[in-house]
PDB file of C-alpha atoms in Angstrom:
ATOM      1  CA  UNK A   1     -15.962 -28.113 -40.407  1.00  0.00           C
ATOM      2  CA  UNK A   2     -18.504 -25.580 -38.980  1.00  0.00           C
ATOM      3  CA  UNK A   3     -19.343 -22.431 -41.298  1.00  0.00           C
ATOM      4  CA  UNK A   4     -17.413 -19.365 -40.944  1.00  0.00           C
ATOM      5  CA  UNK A   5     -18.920 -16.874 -38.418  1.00  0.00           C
ATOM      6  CA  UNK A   6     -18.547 -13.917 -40.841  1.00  0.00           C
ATOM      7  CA  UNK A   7     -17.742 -12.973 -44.321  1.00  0.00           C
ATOM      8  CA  UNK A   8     -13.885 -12.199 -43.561  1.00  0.00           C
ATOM      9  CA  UNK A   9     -13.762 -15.813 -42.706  1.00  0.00           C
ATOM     10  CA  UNK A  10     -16.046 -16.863 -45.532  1.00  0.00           C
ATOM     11  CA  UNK A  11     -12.848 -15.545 -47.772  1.00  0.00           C
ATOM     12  CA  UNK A  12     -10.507 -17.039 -46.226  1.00  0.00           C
ATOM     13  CA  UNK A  13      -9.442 -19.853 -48.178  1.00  0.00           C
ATOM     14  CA  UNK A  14      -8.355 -23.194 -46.110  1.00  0.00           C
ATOM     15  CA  UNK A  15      -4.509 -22.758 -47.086  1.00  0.00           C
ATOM     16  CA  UNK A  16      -4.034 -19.278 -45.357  1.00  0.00           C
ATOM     17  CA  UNK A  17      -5.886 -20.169 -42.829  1.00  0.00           C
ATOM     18  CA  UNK A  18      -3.340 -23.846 -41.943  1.00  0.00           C
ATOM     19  CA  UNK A  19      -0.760 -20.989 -42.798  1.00  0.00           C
ATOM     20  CA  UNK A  20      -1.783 -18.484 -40.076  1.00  0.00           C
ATOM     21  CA  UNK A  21      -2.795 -21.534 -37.262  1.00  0.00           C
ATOM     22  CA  UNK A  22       1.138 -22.801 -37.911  1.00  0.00           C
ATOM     23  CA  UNK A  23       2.889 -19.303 -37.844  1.00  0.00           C
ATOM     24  CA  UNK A  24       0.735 -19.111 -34.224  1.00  0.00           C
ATOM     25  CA  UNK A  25      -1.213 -16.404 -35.485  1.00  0.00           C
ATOM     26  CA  UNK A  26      -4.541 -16.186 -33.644  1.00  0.00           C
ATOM     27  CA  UNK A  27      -3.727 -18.284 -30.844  1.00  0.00           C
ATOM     28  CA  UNK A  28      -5.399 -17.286 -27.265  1.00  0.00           C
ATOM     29  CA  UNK A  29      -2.826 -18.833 -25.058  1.00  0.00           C
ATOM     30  CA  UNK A  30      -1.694 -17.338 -22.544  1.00  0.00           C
ATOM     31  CA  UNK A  31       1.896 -18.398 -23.340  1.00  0.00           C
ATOM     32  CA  UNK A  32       2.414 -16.217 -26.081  1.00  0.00           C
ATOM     33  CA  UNK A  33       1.936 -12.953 -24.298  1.00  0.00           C
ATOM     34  CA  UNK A  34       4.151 -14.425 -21.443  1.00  0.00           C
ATOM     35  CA  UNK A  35       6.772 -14.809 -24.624  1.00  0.00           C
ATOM     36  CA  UNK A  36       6.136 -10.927 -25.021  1.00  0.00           C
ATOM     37  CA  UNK A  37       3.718 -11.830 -28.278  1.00  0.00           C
ATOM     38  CA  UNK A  38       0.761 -10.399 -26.418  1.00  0.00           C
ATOM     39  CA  UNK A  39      -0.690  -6.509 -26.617  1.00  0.00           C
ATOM     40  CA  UNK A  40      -0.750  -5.356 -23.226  1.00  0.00           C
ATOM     41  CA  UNK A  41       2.403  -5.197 -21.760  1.00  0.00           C
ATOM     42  CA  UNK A  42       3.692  -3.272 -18.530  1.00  0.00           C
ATOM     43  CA  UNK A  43       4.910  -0.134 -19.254  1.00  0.00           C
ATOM     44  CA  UNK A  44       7.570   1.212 -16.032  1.00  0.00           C
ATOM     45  CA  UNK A  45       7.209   4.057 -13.974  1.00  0.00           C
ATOM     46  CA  UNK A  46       7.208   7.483 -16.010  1.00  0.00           C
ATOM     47  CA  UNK A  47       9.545  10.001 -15.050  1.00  0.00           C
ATOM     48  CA  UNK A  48       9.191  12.053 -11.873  1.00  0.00           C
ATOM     49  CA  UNK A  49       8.394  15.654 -12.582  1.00  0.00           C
ATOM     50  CA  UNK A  50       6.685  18.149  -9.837  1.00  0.00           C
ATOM     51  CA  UNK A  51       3.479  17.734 -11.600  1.00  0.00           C
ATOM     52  CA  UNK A  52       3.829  13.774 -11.325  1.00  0.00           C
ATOM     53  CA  UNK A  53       5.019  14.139  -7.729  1.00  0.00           C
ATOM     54  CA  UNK A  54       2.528  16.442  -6.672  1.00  0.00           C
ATOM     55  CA  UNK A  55      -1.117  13.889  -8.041  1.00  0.00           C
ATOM     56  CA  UNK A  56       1.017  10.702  -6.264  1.00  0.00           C
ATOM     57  CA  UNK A  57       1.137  12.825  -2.892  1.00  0.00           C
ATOM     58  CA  UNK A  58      -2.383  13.874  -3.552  1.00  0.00           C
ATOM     59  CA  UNK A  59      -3.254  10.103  -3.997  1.00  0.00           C
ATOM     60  CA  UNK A  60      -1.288   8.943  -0.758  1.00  0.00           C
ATOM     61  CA  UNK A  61      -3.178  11.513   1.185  1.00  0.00           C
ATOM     62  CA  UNK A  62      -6.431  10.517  -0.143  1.00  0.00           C
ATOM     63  CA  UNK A  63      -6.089   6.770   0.467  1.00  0.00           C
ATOM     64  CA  UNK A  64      -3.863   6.571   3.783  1.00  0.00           C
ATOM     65  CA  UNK A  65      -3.371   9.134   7.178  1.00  0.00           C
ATOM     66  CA  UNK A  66      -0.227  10.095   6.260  1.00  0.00           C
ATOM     67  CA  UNK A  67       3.076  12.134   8.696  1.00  0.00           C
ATOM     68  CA  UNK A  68       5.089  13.955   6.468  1.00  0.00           C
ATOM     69  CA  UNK A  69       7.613  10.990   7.252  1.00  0.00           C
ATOM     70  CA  UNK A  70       5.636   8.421   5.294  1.00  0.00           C
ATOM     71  CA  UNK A  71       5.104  11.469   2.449  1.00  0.00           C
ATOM     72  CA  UNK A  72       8.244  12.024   2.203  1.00  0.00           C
ATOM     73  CA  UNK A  73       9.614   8.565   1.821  1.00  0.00           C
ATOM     74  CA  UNK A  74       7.221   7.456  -0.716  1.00  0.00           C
ATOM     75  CA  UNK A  75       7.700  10.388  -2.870  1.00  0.00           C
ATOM     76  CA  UNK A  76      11.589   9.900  -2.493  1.00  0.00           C
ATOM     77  CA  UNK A  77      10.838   6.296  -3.417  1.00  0.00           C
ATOM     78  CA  UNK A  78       9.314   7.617  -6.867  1.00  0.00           C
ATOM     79  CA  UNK A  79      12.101  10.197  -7.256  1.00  0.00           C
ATOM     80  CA  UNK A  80      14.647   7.437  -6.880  1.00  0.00           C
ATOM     81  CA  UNK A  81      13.074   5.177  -9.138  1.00  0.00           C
ATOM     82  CA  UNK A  82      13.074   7.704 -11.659  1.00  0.00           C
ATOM     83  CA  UNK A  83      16.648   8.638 -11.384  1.00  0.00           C
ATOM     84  CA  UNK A  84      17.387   5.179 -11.823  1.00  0.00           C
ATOM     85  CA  UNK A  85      15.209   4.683 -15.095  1.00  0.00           C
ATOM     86  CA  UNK A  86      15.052   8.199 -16.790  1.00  0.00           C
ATOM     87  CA  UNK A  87      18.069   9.759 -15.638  1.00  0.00           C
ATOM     88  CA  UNK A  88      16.290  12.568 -13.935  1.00  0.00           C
ATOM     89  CA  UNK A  89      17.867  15.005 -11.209  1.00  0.00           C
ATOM     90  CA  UNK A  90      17.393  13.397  -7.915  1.00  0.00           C
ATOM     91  CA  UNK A  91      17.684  16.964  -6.195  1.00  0.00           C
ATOM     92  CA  UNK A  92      15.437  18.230  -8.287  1.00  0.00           C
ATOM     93  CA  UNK A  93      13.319  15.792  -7.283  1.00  0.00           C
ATOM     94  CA  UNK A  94      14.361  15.975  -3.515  1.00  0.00           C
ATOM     95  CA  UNK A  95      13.677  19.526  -3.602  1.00  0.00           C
ATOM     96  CA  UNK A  96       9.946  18.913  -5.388  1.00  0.00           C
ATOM     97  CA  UNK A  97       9.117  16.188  -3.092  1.00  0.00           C
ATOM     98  CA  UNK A  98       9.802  18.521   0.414  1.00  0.00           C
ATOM     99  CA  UNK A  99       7.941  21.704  -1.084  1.00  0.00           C
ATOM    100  CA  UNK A 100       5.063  18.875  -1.481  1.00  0.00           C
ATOM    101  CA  UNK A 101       5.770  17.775   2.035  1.00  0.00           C
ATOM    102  CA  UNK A 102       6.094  21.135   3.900  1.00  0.00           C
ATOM    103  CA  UNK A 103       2.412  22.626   1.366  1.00  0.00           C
ATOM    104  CA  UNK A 104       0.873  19.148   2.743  1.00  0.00           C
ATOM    105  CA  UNK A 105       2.264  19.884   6.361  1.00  0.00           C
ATOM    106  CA  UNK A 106       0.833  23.869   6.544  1.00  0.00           C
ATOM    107  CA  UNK A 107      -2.735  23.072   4.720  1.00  0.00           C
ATOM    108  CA  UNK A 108      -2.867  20.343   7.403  1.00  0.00           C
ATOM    109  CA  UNK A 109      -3.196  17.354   5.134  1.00  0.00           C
ATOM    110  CA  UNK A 110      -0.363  15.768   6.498  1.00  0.00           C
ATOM    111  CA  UNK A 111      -0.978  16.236  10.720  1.00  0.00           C
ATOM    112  CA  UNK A 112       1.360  13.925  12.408  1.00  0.00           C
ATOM    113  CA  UNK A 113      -0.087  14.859  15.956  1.00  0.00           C
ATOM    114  CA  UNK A 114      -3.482  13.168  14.748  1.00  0.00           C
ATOM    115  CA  UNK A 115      -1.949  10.094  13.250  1.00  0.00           C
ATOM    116  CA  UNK A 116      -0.009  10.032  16.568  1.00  0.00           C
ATOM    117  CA  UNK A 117      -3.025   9.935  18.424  1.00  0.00           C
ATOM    118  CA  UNK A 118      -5.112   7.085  16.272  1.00  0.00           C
ATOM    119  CA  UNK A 119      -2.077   4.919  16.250  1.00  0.00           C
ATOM    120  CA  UNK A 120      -1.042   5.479  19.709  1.00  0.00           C
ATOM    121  CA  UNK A 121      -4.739   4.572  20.727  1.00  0.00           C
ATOM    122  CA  UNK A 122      -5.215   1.642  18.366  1.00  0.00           C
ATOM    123  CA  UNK A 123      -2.219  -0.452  19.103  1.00  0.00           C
ATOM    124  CA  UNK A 124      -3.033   0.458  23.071  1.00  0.00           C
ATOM    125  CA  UNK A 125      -6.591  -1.176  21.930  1.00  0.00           C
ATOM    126  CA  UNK A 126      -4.716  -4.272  20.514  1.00  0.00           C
ATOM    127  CA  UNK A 127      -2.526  -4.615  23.836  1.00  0.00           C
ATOM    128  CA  UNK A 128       0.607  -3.721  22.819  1.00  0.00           C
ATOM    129  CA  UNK A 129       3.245  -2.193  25.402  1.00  0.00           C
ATOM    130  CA  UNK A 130       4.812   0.897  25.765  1.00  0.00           C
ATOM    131  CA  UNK A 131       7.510   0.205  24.125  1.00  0.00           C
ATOM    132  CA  UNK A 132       6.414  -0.987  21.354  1.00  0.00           C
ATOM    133  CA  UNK A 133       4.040   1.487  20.623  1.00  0.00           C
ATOM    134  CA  UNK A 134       6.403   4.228  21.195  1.00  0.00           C
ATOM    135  CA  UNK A 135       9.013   1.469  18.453  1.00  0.00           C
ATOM    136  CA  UNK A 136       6.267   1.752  16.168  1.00  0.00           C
ATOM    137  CA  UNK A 137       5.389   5.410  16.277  1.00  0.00           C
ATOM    138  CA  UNK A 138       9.198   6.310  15.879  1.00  0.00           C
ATOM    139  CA  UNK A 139       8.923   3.865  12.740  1.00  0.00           C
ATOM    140  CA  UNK A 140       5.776   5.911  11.219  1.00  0.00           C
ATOM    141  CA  UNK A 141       8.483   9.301  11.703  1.00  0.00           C
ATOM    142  CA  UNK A 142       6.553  10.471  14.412  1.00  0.00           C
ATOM    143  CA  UNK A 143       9.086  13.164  16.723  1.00  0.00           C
ATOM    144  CA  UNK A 144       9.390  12.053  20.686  1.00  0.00           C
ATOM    145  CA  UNK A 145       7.504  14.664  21.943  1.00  0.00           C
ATOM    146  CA  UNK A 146       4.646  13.987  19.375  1.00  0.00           C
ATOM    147  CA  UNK A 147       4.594  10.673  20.397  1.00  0.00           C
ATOM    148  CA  UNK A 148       4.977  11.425  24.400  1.00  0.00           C
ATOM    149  CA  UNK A 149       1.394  13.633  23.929  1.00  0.00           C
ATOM    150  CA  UNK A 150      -0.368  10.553  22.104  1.00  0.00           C
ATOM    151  CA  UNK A 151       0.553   8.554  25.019  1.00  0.00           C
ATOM    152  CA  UNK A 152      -0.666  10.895  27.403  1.00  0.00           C
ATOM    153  CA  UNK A 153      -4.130  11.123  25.197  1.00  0.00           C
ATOM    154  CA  UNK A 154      -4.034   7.695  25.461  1.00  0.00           C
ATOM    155  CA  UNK A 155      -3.215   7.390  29.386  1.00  0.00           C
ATOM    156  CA  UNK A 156      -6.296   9.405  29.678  1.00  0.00           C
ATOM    157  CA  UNK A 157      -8.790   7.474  28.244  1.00  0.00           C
ATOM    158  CA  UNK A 158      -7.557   4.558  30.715  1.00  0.00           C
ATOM    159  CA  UNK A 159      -6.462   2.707  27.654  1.00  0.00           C
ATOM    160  CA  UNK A 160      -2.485   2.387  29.397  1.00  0.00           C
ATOM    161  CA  UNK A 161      -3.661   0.801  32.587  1.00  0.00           C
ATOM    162  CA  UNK A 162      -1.755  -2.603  33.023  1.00  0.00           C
ATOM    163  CA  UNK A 163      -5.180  -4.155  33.663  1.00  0.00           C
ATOM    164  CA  UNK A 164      -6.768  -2.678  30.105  1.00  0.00           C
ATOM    165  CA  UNK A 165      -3.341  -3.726  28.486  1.00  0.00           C
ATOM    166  CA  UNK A 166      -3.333  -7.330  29.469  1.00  0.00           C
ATOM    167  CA  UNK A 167      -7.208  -7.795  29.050  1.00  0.00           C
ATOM    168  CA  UNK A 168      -6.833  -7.152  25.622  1.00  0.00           C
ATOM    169  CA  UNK A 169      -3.816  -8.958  24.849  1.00  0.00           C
ATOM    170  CA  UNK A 170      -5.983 -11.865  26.772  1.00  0.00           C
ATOM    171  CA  UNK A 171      -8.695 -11.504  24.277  1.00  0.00           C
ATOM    172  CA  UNK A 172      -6.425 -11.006  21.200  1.00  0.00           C
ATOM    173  CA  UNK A 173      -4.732 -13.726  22.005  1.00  0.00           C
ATOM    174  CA  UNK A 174      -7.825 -15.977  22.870  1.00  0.00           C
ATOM    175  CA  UNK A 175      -6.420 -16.628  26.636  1.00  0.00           C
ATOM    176  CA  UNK A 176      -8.640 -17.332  29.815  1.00  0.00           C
ATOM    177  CA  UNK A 177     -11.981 -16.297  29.756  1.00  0.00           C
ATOM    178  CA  UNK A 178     -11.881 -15.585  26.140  1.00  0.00           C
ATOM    179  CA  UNK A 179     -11.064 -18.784  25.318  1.00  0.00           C
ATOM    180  CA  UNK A 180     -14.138 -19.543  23.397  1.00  0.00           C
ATOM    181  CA  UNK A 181     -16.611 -22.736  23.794  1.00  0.00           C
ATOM    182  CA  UNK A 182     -15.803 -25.786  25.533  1.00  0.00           C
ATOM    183  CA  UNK A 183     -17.257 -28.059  23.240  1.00  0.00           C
ATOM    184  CA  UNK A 184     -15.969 -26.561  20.064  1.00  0.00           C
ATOM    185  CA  UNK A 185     -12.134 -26.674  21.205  1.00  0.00           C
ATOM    186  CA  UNK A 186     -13.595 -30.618  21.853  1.00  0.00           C
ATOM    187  CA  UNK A 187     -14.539 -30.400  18.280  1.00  0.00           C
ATOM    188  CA  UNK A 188     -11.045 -29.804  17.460  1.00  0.00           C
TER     189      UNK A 188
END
């Protein structure tokens, strides 16, 4: 048997030390923490006051271009969560989680016109159609008429021409002349 590493060890006599290896005291596995046994276990979501509300929205905003659709929903998510856990008010929460929504909406961190836009002009870069850019807009929370002027910022940059459409749904898609190399589809 190797020497003890310390003097805690060292003092250990050989009995308590059988004792402890048989209770499972010790042991690195990762079963025992699986049983619950281990230290760091996952704690749930913590109640949803305004204070908690208002860092997650901060957070969201910081991370993702946000409407006040998306805002909305994923604080509601947190507020139902909480309701469901803690017992808190939901319409407390409800009422927390649109005063975040309409602050957000007047200091302009939220802007759905210019998530409109990006969106509108990304999927037009990707090839999708009309409809289902104007399917996926509505889906983001985005009003009609919000989504009519992204189209029309869109239209203007050419990117809604049939011909742009299809040319990058060709290349997306790997079709025609962007098929790639000859001999490496041989390769295949």
């Amino acid at each position: 048997m190797d020497p003890p590493a310390c003097q805690t060890c060292a003092a250990m006599s050989d009995e308590s030390r059988e004792a402890d290896t048989e209770a499972g005291a010790g042991r690195r596995s990762g079963r025992s923490r699986a049983l619950g046994g281990g230290r760091h276990t996952r704690r749930g979501p913590r109640p949803a006051t305004p204070e908690r509300l208002e860092k997650a929205a901060m957070a969201y905003v910081e991370r993702y271009a946000a409407t006040a659709e998306t805002l909305r929903r994923v604080l509601m998510r947190r507020v139902r969560k909480s309701a469901a856990l803690h017992d808190t008010d939901p319409e407390a929460g409800a009422e927390a989680a649109e005063a975040i929504v309409a602050r957000y909406a007047r200091a302009g961190l939220v802007d759905d016109a210019a998530v409109a836009d990006a969106r509108a002009r990304g999927l037009a870069r990707r090839g999708d159609g009309l409809p289902r850019i104007r399917a996926k807009l509505a889906a983001k929370g985005i009003d009609e008429a919000t989504a009519e002027a992204a189209l029309a910022g869109a239209a203007e940059d050419g990117l809604l021409t049939p011909l742009a459409m299809a040319a990058a749904y060709a290349r997306r898609r790997r079709l025609g002349p962007w098929r790639g190399d000859p001999a490496r589809r041989a390769e295949r």
